[in-house]
mmCIF file of C-alpha atoms in Angstrom:
data_model
loop_
_atom_site.group_PDB
_atom_site.id
_atom_site.type_symbol
_atom_site.label_atom_id
_atom_site.label_comp_id
_atom_site.label_asym_id
_atom_site.label_seq_id
_atom_site.Cartn_x
_atom_site.Cartn_y
_atom_site.Cartn_z
ATOM 1 C CA MET A 1 15.844 27.074 74.742
ATOM 2 C CA LYS A 2 17.341 23.676 74.023
ATOM 3 C CA GLN A 3 15.120 23.454 70.932
ATOM 4 C CA LEU A 4 16.481 26.697 69.575
ATOM 5 C CA GLY A 5 20.047 25.446 70.046
ATOM 6 C CA LYS A 6 19.344 22.199 68.198
ATOM 7 C CA ILE A 7 17.652 24.034 65.329
ATOM 8 C CA SER A 8 20.522 26.496 65.028
ATOM 9 C CA VAL A 9 23.131 23.689 64.968
ATOM 10 C CA VAL A 10 21.216 21.878 62.204
ATOM 11 C CA LEU A 11 20.829 25.122 60.266
ATOM 12 C CA VAL A 12 24.575 25.833 60.513
ATOM 13 C CA LEU A 13 25.382 22.285 59.295
ATOM 14 C CA VAL A 14 23.012 22.651 56.341
ATOM 15 C CA LEU A 15 24.507 26.020 55.388
ATOM 16 C CA PHE A 16 28.025 24.614 55.722
ATOM 17 C CA ALA A 17 27.172 21.621 53.470
ATOM 18 C CA ALA A 18 25.481 23.885 50.917
ATOM 19 C CA SER A 19 28.410 26.325 50.818
ATOM 20 C CA CYS A 20 30.882 23.492 50.104
ATOM 21 C CA ALA A 21 28.972 22.233 47.063
ATOM 22 C CA ASP A 22 30.706 22.884 43.750
ATOM 23 C CA LYS A 23 28.279 22.974 40.824
ATOM 24 C CA ASN A 24 31.089 22.410 38.314
ATOM 25 C CA SER A 25 32.122 19.022 39.691
ATOM 26 C CA PRO A 26 29.909 15.944 39.894
ATOM 27 C CA ASN A 27 28.570 14.729 43.181
ATOM 28 C CA TYR A 28 29.223 11.329 44.649
ATOM 29 C CA GLN A 29 27.277 8.531 42.997
ATOM 30 C CA PHE A 30 25.479 6.136 45.274
ATOM 31 C CA MET A 31 25.098 3.419 42.606
ATOM 32 C CA PRO A 32 27.335 4.281 39.648
ATOM 33 C CA ASN A 33 26.078 1.344 37.564
ATOM 34 C CA MET A 34 22.657 2.954 37.451
ATOM 35 C CA TYR A 35 24.013 6.290 36.206
ATOM 36 C CA GLU A 36 26.640 5.083 33.742
ATOM 37 C CA PRO A 37 25.060 2.504 31.440
ATOM 38 C CA VAL A 38 27.174 0.062 29.519
ATOM 39 C CA GLY A 39 26.429 0.311 25.799
ATOM 40 C CA TYR A 40 25.750 -2.957 24.020
ATOM 41 C CA GLU A 41 25.506 -3.537 20.301
ATOM 42 C CA THR A 42 22.485 -5.421 19.097
ATOM 43 C CA TYR A 43 23.140 -9.148 18.814
ATOM 44 C CA GLN A 44 26.656 -8.722 20.178
ATOM 45 C CA GLY A 45 27.663 -9.610 23.664
ATOM 46 C CA VAL A 46 29.651 -11.916 25.837
ATOM 47 C CA ASP A 47 30.876 -15.089 24.186
ATOM 48 C CA ASN A 48 28.589 -17.612 25.832
ATOM 49 C CA GLY A 49 29.635 -20.530 23.653
ATOM 50 C CA LEU A 50 26.140 -21.130 22.309
ATOM 51 C CA PHE A 51 26.230 -19.160 19.080
ATOM 52 C CA PRO A 52 29.072 -18.441 16.660
ATOM 53 C CA ASP A 53 31.078 -15.213 16.816
ATOM 54 C CA GLY A 54 29.840 -14.374 20.320
ATOM 55 C CA THR A 55 26.391 -13.316 19.169
ATOM 56 C CA GLU A 56 23.422 -13.346 21.518
ATOM 57 C CA ALA A 57 20.922 -14.552 18.921
ATOM 58 C CA LEU A 58 20.841 -15.800 15.378
ATOM 59 C CA LEU A 59 19.075 -14.313 12.375
ATOM 60 C CA PRO A 60 15.934 -16.101 11.202
ATOM 61 C CA VAL A 61 16.374 -18.874 8.680
ATOM 62 C CA GLU A 62 16.272 -17.626 5.072
ATOM 63 C CA GLY A 63 12.764 -17.852 3.656
ATOM 64 C CA THR A 64 11.075 -17.558 7.056
ATOM 65 C CA ILE A 65 7.927 -15.438 7.185
ATOM 66 C CA SER A 66 6.175 -13.894 10.167
ATOM 67 C CA ARG A 67 3.070 -15.531 11.560
ATOM 68 C CA GLY A 68 -0.073 -14.210 9.901
ATOM 69 C CA TYR A 69 1.858 -12.690 6.982
ATOM 70 C CA MET A 70 1.581 -13.993 3.453
ATOM 71 C CA PRO A 71 4.168 -12.667 0.985
ATOM 72 C CA TYR A 72 2.986 -11.051 -2.230
ATOM 73 C CA GLU A 73 3.716 -13.317 -5.163
ATOM 74 C CA PHE A 74 4.784 -10.634 -7.659
ATOM 75 C CA GLU A 75 8.062 -8.749 -7.574
ATOM 76 C CA ASN A 76 8.467 -4.980 -7.704
ATOM 77 C CA THR A 77 9.527 -4.937 -11.344
ATOM 78 C CA PRO A 78 7.786 -3.998 -14.589
ATOM 79 C CA GLU A 79 7.522 -7.715 -15.345
ATOM 80 C CA GLY A 80 5.933 -8.311 -11.932
ATOM 81 C CA LYS A 81 3.406 -5.569 -12.593
ATOM 82 C CA GLU A 82 2.499 -7.121 -15.947
ATOM 83 C CA LEU A 83 2.002 -10.474 -14.242
ATOM 84 C CA ALA A 84 -0.171 -8.751 -11.623
ATOM 85 C CA ARG A 85 -2.347 -7.358 -14.430
ATOM 86 C CA LEU A 86 -3.912 -10.807 -14.794
ATOM 87 C CA ASN A 87 -4.507 -11.130 -11.045
ATOM 88 C CA THR A 88 -8.136 -10.928 -9.919
ATOM 89 C CA SER A 89 -9.541 -9.843 -6.584
ATOM 90 C CA PRO A 90 -9.826 -12.670 -4.041
ATOM 91 C CA LEU A 91 -12.716 -10.926 -2.256
ATOM 92 C CA ASP A 92 -16.126 -12.547 -2.237
ATOM 93 C CA SER A 93 -18.254 -11.141 -5.056
ATOM 94 C CA LEU A 94 -21.422 -11.646 -2.982
ATOM 95 C CA ASN A 95 -20.176 -8.952 -0.581
ATOM 96 C CA GLN A 96 -19.239 -6.525 -3.353
ATOM 97 C CA GLU A 97 -21.421 -3.682 -2.037
ATOM 98 C CA GLU A 98 -19.898 -3.919 1.439
ATOM 99 C CA ASN A 99 -16.416 -4.071 -0.047
ATOM 100 C CA LEU A 100 -17.076 -0.990 -2.186
ATOM 101 C CA VAL A 101 -18.427 0.955 0.816
ATOM 102 C CA LYS A 102 -15.341 0.073 2.892
ATOM 103 C CA GLY A 103 -13.089 0.747 -0.101
ATOM 104 C CA ALA A 104 -14.691 4.182 -0.533
ATOM 105 C CA GLU A 105 -14.003 5.023 3.119
ATOM 106 C CA LEU A 106 -10.364 3.964 2.852
ATOM 107 C CA TYR A 107 -9.954 5.699 -0.511
ATOM 108 C CA ALA A 108 -11.225 8.958 1.012
ATOM 109 C CA ILE A 109 -8.624 8.670 3.769
ATOM 110 C CA TYR A 110 -5.533 7.592 1.849
ATOM 111 C CA CYS A 111 -6.019 8.253 -1.865
ATOM 112 C CA ALA A 112 -8.427 11.137 -2.481
ATOM 113 C CA VAL A 113 -5.975 13.775 -1.257
ATOM 114 C CA CYS A 114 -3.909 13.207 -4.421
ATOM 115 C CA HIS A 115 -6.129 11.293 -6.857
ATOM 116 C CA GLY A 116 -9.314 13.245 -6.106
ATOM 117 C CA PRO A 117 -12.642 11.967 -4.781
ATOM 118 C CA LYS A 118 -13.734 10.987 -8.315
ATOM 119 C CA GLY A 119 -10.393 9.534 -9.390
ATOM 120 C CA ASP A 120 -9.840 12.303 -11.910
ATOM 121 C CA GLY A 121 -6.379 13.231 -10.586
ATOM 122 C CA GLN A 122 -7.624 16.499 -9.074
ATOM 123 C CA GLY A 123 -7.075 15.945 -5.364
ATOM 124 C CA ASN A 124 -6.524 18.696 -2.841
ATOM 125 C CA LEU A 125 -2.725 18.500 -3.106
ATOM 126 C CA VAL A 126 -2.875 18.640 -6.907
ATOM 127 C CA LYS A 127 -5.155 21.683 -6.843
ATOM 128 C CA ARG A 128 -2.702 23.433 -4.526
ATOM 129 C CA GLU A 129 0.144 22.404 -6.851
ATOM 130 C CA LYS A 130 1.986 20.507 -4.123
ATOM 131 C CA ILE A 131 2.081 17.375 -6.290
ATOM 132 C CA LEU A 132 2.054 17.367 -10.065
ATOM 133 C CA GLY A 133 1.399 14.640 -12.601
ATOM 134 C CA VAL A 134 -1.241 12.584 -10.790
ATOM 135 C CA PRO A 135 -3.072 10.687 -13.544
ATOM 136 C CA SER A 136 -6.789 10.255 -13.969
ATOM 137 C CA TYR A 137 -8.105 6.703 -13.795
ATOM 138 C CA ASP A 138 -9.807 7.089 -17.184
ATOM 139 C CA ASP A 139 -6.479 7.725 -18.925
ATOM 140 C CA ALA A 140 -6.391 5.154 -21.729
ATOM 141 C CA ALA A 141 -2.604 4.900 -21.589
ATOM 142 C CA ARG A 142 -2.734 3.665 -17.994
ATOM 143 C CA ASN A 143 -4.837 0.558 -18.745
ATOM 144 C CA ILE A 144 -5.212 -0.230 -15.041
ATOM 145 C CA THR A 145 -6.775 -3.405 -13.694
ATOM 146 C CA VAL A 146 -7.633 -4.465 -10.177
ATOM 147 C CA GLY A 147 -4.370 -6.468 -10.088
ATOM 148 C CA THR A 148 -2.161 -3.561 -11.176
ATOM 149 C CA THR A 149 -3.956 -1.280 -8.726
ATOM 150 C CA TYR A 150 -3.186 -3.680 -5.880
ATOM 151 C CA HIS A 151 0.424 -3.959 -7.104
ATOM 152 C CA THR A 152 0.743 -0.155 -7.105
ATOM 153 C CA ILE A 153 -0.712 0.124 -3.599
ATOM 154 C CA TYR A 154 1.622 -2.628 -2.403
ATOM 155 C CA TYR A 155 4.869 -1.340 -3.939
ATOM 156 C CA GLY A 156 4.112 2.209 -5.068
ATOM 157 C CA LEU A 157 4.778 3.669 -8.501
ATOM 158 C CA ASN A 158 6.860 6.658 -9.624
ATOM 159 C CA SER A 159 6.505 9.414 -7.000
ATOM 160 C CA MET A 160 3.800 7.508 -5.103
ATOM 161 C CA GLY A 161 5.324 5.410 -2.373
ATOM 162 C CA SER A 162 4.038 2.137 -1.006
ATOM 163 C CA TYR A 163 0.829 2.320 1.014
ATOM 164 C CA ALA A 164 0.951 -1.304 2.192
ATOM 165 C CA SER A 165 1.906 -0.267 5.713
ATOM 166 C CA GLN A 166 -1.070 2.109 5.951
ATOM 167 C CA PHE A 167 -3.675 -0.616 5.623
ATOM 168 C CA ALA A 168 -4.494 -3.107 8.359
ATOM 169 C CA ASN A 169 -4.499 -6.128 6.063
ATOM 170 C CA GLU A 170 -4.597 -7.316 2.460
ATOM 171 C CA LYS A 171 -8.387 -7.267 2.410
ATOM 172 C CA GLU A 172 -8.428 -3.490 2.811
ATOM 173 C CA MET A 173 -5.985 -3.054 -0.078
ATOM 174 C CA TRP A 174 -8.192 -5.230 -2.289
ATOM 175 C CA GLN A 175 -11.265 -3.224 -1.247
ATOM 176 C CA VAL A 176 -9.567 0.006 -2.303
ATOM 177 C CA SER A 177 -8.438 -1.628 -5.549
ATOM 178 C CA GLU A 178 -12.023 -2.648 -6.347
ATOM 179 C CA TYR A 179 -13.246 0.853 -5.522
ATOM 180 C CA VAL A 180 -10.639 2.349 -7.871
ATOM 181 C CA MET A 181 -11.987 0.123 -10.641
ATOM 182 C CA LYS A 182 -15.506 1.396 -9.877
ATOM 183 C CA LEU A 183 -14.224 4.983 -10.147
ATOM 184 C CA LYS A 184 -12.609 4.111 -13.461
ATOM 185 C CA GLU A 185 -15.945 2.742 -14.743
ATOM 186 C CA ASP A 186 -17.753 5.893 -13.582
ATOM 187 C CA LEU A 187 -15.234 8.140 -15.378
ATOM 188 C CA THR A 188 -15.376 6.242 -18.662
ATOM 189 C CA LYS A 189 -19.181 6.348 -18.931
#
């Protein structure tokens, strides 16, 4: 009998607490700092006296490059592309077959959807008329070289954006560039 009395008292207290709850007003916060974050601006904070203007960190020194990254020597200008025309592939010519096989794999993933598997400008998106004006590699007016192909992959050209971020490293971009030149040779035969 005592058990039933204790259970009924607890039940009445729970019902009383539940009936007093107002869903339109917020409850008490146990640790308000955890629920209400303080917004900070990047590189702005408390003036600690270490850096000027109360910043938390400084920008890298001008001309600094990331570890493992080598900047491309030609600019994204028509003059830079003409300078890149004379650039040759740095890949080892003794491994040309391996480079062409890897270049073909990467070309099928990134390029063939627009440029076509043969490089004739008849990719899947062109056939469906989603993209227009994709040139064939055998177009005499294009006069592409392995250097200009790499430059186009690196910076993009016209409606084609840069694909440099798609590849793991520079070697892969050179492999695709060499494969494009092989496709150009096959089309001009």
